PDB file of C-alpha atoms in Angstrom:
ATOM      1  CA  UNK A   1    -172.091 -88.206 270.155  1.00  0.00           C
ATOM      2  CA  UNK A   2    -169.856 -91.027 269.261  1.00  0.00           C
ATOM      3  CA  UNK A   3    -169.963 -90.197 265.236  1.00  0.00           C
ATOM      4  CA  UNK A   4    -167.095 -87.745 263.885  1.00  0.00           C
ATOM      5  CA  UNK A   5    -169.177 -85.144 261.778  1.00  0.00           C
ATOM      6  CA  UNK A   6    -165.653 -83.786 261.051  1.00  0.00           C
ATOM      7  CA  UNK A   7    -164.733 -87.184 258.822  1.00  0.00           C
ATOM      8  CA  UNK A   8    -167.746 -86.344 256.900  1.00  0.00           C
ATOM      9  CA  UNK A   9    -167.343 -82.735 256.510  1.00  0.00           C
ATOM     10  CA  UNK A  10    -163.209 -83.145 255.046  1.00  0.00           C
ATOM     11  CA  UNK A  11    -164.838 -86.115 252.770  1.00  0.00           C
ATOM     12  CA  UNK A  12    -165.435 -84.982 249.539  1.00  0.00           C
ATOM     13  CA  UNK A  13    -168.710 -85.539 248.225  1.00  0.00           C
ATOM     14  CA  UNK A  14    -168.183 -87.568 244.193  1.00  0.00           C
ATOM     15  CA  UNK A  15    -171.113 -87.206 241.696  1.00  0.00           C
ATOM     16  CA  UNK A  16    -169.913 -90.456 239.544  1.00  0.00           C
ATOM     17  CA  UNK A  17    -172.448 -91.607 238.871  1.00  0.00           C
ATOM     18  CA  UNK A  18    -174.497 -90.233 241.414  1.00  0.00           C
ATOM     19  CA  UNK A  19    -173.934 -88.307 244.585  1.00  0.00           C
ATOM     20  CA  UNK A  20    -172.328 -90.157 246.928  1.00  0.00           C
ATOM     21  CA  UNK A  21    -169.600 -90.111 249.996  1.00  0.00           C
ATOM     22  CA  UNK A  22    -167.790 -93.326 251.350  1.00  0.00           C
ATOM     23  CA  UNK A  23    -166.162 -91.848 255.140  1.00  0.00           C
ATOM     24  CA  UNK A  24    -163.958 -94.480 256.553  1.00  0.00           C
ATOM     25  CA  UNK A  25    -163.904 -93.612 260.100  1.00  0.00           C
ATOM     26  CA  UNK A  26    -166.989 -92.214 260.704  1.00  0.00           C
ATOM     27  CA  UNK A  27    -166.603 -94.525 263.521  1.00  0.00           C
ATOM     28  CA  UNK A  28    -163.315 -94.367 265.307  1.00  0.00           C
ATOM     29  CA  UNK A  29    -162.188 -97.782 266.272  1.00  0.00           C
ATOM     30  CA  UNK A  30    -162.404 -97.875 269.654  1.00  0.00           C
ATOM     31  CA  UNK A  31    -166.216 -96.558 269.418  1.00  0.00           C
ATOM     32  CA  UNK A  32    -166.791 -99.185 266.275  1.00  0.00           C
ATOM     33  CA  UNK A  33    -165.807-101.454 268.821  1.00  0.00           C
ATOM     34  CA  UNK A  34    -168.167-100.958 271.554  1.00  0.00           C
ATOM     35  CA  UNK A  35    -170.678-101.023 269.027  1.00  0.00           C
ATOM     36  CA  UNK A  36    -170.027-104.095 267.654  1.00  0.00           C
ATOM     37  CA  UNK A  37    -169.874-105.658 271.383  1.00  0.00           C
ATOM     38  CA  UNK A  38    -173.311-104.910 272.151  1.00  0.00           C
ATOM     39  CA  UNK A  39    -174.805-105.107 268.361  1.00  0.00           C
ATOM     40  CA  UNK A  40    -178.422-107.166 268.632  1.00  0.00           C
ATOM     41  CA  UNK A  41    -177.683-110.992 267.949  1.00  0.00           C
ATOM     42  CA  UNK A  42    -181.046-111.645 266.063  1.00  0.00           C
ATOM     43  CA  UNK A  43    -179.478-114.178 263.419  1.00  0.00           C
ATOM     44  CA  UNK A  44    -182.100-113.322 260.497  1.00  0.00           C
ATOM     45  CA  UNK A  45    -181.434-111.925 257.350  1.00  0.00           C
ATOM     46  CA  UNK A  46    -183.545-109.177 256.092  1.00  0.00           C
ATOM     47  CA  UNK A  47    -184.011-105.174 257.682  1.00  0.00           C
ATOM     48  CA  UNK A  48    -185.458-104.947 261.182  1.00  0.00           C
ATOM     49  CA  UNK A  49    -186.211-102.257 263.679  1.00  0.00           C
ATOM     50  CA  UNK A  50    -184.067-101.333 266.525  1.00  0.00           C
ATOM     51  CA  UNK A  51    -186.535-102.342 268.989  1.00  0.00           C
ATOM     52  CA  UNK A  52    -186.675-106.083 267.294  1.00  0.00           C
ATOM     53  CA  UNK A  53    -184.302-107.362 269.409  1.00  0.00           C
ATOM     54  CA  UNK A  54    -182.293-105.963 272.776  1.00  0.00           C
ATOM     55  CA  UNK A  55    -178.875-103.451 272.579  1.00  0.00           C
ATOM     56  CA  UNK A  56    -176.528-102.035 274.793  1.00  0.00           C
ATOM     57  CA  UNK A  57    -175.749 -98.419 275.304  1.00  0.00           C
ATOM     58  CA  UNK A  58    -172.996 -97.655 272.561  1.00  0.00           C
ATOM     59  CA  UNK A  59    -175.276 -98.833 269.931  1.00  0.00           C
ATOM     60  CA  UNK A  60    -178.104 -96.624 271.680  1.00  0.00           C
ATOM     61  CA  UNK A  61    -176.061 -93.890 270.935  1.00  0.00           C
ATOM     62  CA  UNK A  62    -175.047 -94.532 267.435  1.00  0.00           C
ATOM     63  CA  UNK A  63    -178.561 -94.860 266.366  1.00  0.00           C
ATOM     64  CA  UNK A  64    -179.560 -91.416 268.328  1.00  0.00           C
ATOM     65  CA  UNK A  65    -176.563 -89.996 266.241  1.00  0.00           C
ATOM     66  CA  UNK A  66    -177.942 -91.387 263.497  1.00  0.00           C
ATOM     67  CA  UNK A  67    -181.536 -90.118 263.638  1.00  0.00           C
ATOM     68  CA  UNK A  68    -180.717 -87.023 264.949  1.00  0.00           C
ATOM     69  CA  UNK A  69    -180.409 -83.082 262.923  1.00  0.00           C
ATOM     70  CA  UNK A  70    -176.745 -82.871 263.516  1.00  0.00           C
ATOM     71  CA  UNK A  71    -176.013 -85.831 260.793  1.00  0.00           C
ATOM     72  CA  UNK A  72    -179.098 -85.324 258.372  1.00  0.00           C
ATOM     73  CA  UNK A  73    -177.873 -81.334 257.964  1.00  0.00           C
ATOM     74  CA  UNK A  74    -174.466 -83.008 257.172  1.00  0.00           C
ATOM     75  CA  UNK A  75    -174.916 -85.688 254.897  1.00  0.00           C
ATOM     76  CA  UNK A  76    -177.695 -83.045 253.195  1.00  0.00           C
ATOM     77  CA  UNK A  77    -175.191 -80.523 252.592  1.00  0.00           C
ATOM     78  CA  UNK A  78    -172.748 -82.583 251.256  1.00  0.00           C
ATOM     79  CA  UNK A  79    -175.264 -84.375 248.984  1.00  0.00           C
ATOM     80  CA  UNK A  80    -177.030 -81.045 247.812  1.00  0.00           C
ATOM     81  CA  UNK A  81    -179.999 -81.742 248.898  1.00  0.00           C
ATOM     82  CA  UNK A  82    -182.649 -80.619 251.422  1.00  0.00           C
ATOM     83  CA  UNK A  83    -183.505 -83.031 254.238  1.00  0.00           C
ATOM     84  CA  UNK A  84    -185.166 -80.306 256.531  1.00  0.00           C
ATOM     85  CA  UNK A  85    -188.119 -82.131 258.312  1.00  0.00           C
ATOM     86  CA  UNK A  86    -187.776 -85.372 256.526  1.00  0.00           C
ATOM     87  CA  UNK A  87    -188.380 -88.429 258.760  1.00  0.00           C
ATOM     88  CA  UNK A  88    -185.369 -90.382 259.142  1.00  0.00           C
ATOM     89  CA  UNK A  89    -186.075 -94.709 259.257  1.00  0.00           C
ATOM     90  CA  UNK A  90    -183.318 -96.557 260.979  1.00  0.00           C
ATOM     91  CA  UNK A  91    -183.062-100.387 260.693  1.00  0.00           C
ATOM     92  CA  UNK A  92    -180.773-102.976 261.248  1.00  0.00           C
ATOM     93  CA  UNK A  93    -178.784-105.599 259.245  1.00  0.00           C
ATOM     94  CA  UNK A  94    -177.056-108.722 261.079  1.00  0.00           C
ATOM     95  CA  UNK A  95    -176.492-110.882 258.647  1.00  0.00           C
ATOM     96  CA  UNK A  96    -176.320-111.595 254.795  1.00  0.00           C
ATOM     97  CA  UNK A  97    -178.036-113.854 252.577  1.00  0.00           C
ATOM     98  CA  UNK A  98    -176.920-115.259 249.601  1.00  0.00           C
ATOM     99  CA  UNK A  99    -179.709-113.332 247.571  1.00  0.00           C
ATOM    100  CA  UNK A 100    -179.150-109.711 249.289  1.00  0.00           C
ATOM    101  CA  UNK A 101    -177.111-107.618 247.409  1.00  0.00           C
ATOM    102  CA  UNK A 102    -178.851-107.987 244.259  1.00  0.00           C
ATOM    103  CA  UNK A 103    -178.507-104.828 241.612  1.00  0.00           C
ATOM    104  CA  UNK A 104    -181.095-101.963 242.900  1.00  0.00           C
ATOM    105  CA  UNK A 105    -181.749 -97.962 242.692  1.00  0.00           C
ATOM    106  CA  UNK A 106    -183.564 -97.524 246.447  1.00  0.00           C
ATOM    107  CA  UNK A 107    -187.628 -96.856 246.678  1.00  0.00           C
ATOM    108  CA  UNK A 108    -188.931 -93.159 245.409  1.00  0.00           C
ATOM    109  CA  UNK A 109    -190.317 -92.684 249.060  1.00  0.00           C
ATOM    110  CA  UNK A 110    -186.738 -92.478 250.131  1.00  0.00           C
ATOM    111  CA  UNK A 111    -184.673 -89.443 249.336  1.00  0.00           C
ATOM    112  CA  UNK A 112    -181.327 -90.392 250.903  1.00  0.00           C
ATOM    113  CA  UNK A 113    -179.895 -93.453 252.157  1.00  0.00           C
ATOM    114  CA  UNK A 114    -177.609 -93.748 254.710  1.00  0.00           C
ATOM    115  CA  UNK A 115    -175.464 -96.899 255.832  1.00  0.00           C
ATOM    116  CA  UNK A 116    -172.882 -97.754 258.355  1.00  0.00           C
ATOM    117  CA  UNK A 117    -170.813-101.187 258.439  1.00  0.00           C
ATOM    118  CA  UNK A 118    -169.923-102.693 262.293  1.00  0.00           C
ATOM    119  CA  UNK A 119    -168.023-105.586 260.581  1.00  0.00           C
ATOM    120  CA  UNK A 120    -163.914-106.637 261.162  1.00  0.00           C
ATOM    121  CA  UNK A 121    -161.596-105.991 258.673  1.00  0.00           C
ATOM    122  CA  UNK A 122    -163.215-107.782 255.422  1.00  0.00           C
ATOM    123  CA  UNK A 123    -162.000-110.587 253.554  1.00  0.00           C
ATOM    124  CA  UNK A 124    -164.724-112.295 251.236  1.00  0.00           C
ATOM    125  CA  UNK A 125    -164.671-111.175 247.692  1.00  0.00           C
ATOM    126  CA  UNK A 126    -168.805-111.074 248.283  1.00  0.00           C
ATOM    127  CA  UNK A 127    -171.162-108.394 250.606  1.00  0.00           C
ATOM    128  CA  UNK A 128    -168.865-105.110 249.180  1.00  0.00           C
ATOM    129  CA  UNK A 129    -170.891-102.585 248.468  1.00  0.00           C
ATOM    130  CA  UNK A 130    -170.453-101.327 244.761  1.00  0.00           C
ATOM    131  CA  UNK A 131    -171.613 -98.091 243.051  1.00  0.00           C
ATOM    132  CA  UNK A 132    -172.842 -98.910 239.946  1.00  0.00           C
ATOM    133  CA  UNK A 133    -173.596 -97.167 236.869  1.00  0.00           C
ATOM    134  CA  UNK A 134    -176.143 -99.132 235.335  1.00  0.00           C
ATOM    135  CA  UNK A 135    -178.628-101.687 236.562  1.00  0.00           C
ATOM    136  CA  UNK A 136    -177.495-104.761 234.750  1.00  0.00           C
ATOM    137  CA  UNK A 137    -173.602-105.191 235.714  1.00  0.00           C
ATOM    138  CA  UNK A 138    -172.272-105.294 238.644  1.00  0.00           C
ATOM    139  CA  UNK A 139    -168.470-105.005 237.088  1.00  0.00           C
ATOM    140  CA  UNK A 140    -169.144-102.082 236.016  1.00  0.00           C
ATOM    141  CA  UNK A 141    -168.951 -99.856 239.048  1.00  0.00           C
ATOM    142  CA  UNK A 142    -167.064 -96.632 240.380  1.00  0.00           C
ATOM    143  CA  UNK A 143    -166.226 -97.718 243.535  1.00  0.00           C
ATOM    144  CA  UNK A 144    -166.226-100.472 245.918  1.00  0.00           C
ATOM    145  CA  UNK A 145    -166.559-100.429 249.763  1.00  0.00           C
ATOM    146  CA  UNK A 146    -165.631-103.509 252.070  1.00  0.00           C
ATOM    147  CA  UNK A 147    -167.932-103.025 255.213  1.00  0.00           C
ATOM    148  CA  UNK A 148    -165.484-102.680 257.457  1.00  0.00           C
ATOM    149  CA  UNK A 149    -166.552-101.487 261.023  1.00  0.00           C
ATOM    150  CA  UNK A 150    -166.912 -97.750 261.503  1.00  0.00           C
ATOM    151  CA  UNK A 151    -167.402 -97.080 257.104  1.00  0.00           C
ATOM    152  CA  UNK A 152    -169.764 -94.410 256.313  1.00  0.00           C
ATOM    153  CA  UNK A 153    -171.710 -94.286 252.786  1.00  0.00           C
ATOM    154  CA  UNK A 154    -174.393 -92.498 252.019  1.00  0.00           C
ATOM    155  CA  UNK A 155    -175.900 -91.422 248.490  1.00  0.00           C
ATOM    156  CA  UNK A 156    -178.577 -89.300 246.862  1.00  0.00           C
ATOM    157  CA  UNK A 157    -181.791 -91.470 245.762  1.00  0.00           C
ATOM    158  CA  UNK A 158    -182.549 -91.056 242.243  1.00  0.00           C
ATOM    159  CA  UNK A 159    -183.281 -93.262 239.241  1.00  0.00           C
ATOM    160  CA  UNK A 160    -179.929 -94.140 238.530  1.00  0.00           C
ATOM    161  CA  UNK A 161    -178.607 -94.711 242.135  1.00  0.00           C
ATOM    162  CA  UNK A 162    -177.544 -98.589 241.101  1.00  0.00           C
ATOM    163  CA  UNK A 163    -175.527-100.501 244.033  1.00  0.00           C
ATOM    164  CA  UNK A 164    -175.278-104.039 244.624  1.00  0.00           C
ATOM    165  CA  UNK A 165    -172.841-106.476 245.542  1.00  0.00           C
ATOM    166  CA  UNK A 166    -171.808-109.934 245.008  1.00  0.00           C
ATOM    167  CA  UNK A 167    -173.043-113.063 246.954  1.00  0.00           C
ATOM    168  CA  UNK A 168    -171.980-113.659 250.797  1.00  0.00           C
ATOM    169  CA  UNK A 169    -173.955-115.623 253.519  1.00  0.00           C
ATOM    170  CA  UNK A 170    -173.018-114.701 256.971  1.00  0.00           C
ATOM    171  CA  UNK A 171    -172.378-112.179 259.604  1.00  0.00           C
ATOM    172  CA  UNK A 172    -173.063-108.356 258.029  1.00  0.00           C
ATOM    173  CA  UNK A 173    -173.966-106.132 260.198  1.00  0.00           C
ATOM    174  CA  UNK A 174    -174.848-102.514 259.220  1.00  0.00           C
ATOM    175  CA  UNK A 175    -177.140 -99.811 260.319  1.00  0.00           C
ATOM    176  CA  UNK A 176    -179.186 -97.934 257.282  1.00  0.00           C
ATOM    177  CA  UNK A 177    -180.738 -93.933 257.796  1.00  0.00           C
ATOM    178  CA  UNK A 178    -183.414 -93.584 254.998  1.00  0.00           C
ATOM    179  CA  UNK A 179    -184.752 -90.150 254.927  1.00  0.00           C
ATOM    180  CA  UNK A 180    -188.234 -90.757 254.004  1.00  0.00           C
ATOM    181  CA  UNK A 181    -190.143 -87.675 251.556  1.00  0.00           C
ATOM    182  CA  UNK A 182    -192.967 -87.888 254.836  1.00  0.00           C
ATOM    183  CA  UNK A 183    -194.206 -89.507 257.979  1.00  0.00           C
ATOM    184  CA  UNK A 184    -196.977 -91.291 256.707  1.00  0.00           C
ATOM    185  CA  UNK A 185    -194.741 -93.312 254.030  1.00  0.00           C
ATOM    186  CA  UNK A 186    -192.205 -94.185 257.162  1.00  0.00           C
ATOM    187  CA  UNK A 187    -194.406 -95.207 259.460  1.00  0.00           C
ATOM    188  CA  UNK A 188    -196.084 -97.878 256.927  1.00  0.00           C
ATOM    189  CA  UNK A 189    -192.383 -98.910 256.101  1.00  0.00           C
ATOM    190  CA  UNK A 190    -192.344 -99.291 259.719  1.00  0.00           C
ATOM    191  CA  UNK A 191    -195.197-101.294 260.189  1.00  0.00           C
ATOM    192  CA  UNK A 192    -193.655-103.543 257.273  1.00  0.00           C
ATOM    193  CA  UNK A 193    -190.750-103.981 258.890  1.00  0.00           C
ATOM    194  CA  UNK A 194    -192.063-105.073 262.281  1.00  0.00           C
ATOM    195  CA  UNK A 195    -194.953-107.403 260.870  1.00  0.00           C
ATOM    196  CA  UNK A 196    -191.635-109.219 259.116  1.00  0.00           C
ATOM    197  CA  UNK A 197    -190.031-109.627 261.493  1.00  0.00           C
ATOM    198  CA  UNK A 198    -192.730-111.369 263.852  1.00  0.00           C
ATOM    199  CA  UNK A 199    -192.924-113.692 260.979  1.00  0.00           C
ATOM    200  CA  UNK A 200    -189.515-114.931 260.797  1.00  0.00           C
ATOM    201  CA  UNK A 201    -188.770-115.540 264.293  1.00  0.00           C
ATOM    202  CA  UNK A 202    -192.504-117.311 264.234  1.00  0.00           C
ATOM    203  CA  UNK A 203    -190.698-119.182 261.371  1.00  0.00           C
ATOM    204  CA  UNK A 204    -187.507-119.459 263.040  1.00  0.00           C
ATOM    205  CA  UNK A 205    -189.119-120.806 266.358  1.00  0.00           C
ATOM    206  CA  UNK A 206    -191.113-123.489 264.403  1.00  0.00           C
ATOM    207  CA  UNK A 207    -188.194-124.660 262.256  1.00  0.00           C
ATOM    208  CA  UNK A 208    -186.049-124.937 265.605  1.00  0.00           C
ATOM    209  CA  UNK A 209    -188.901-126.952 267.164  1.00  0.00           C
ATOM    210  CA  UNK A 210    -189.366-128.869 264.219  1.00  0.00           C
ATOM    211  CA  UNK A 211    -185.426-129.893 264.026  1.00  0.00           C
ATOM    212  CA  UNK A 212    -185.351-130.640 267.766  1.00  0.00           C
ATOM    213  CA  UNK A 213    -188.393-133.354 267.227  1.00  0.00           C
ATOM    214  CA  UNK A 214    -186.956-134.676 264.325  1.00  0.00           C
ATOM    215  CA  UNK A 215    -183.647-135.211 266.292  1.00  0.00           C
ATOM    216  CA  UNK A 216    -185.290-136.889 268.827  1.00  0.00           C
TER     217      UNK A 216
END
């Protein structure tokens, strides 16, 4: 296991305005770093499966930390709720587009989402996560998170569970846990997912064949 459970457990869970943990170091930074060396390099925005595109071993083993018991008991206890058979759904972010990030309280189907950042130390203003505590300001927020490599958050779905962030384009990785309420409901987000993403490299292929005939 290359997570530290321990970060999480001396983290104290806050409950403004929602239940919620932010657990710099979860990754340590010499593990962050492997990571982040053998991250996919599929240069797409949107969420895509693991299997989308090829890793190397350390990010193998984050994402078998991730969708293993030892952190869904943890996050669970801290966030007071029960996760006990729920089917975890772990995707991938690379990179950012100027219209992610836009105000949002996650799908009912999920009951707890989980994210980690795999980014270097965080300049841009934009592409901070911010808890929010209403769905129409994103000033109004109790606390901000740069996603700086090896950041933990994670946060209790519900109706007012409001994050956002402001506008970035560009590199972003992160890897999100969703704890789905069943099987059926995360396989079909699944399925989603992986239909997508044959579409945009389809897209991506013909756009790069397209440029290359035009620049010829």
């Amino acid at each position: 296991m290359i997570v530290d459970l321990s970060a999480v457990r001396n983290t104290p869970a806050c409950n403004d305005p929602y239940p919620h943990m932010i657990v710099p170091g979860f990754l340590n930074e010499a593990n962050a770093a492997s990571v982040i060396a053998d991250y996919p390099t599929l240069d797409v925005g949107g969420v895509y499966l693991p299997d989308a595109a090829a890793h190397g071993e350390a990010t193998a083993q984050l994402l078998a930390d991730l969708g293993g018991d030892a952190v869904r008991n943890v996050v669970a206890e801290k966030l007071g709720i029960d996760l006990a058979g729920r089917p975890a759904l772990v995707t991938l972010r690379s990179r950012c587009r100027m219209r992610d990030g836009r105000i949002h309280s996650d799908s009912t189907y999920k009951l707890a989402t989980l994210l980690v950042y795999l980014n270097e130390p965080w300049d841009p203003p934009g592409g901070r996560l911010r808890i929010l505590r209403s769905n129409h300001d994103i000033e109004d927020y109790a606390a901000e998170v740069p996603p700086d490599a090896g950041t933990l958050v994670c946060f209790k779905v519900q109706p007012n569970s409001w994050h956002g962030h402001k506008p970035f384009s560009g590199r972003r990785r992160c890897v999100m846990v969703n704890y789905c309420t069943d099987e059926a409901v995360r396989d079909a987000e699944a399925n989603r997912h992986r239909n997508s993403m044959r579409w945009k490299k389809l897209l991506a292929n013909f756009s790069i064949g397209a440029s290359n005939e035009r620049a010829a």
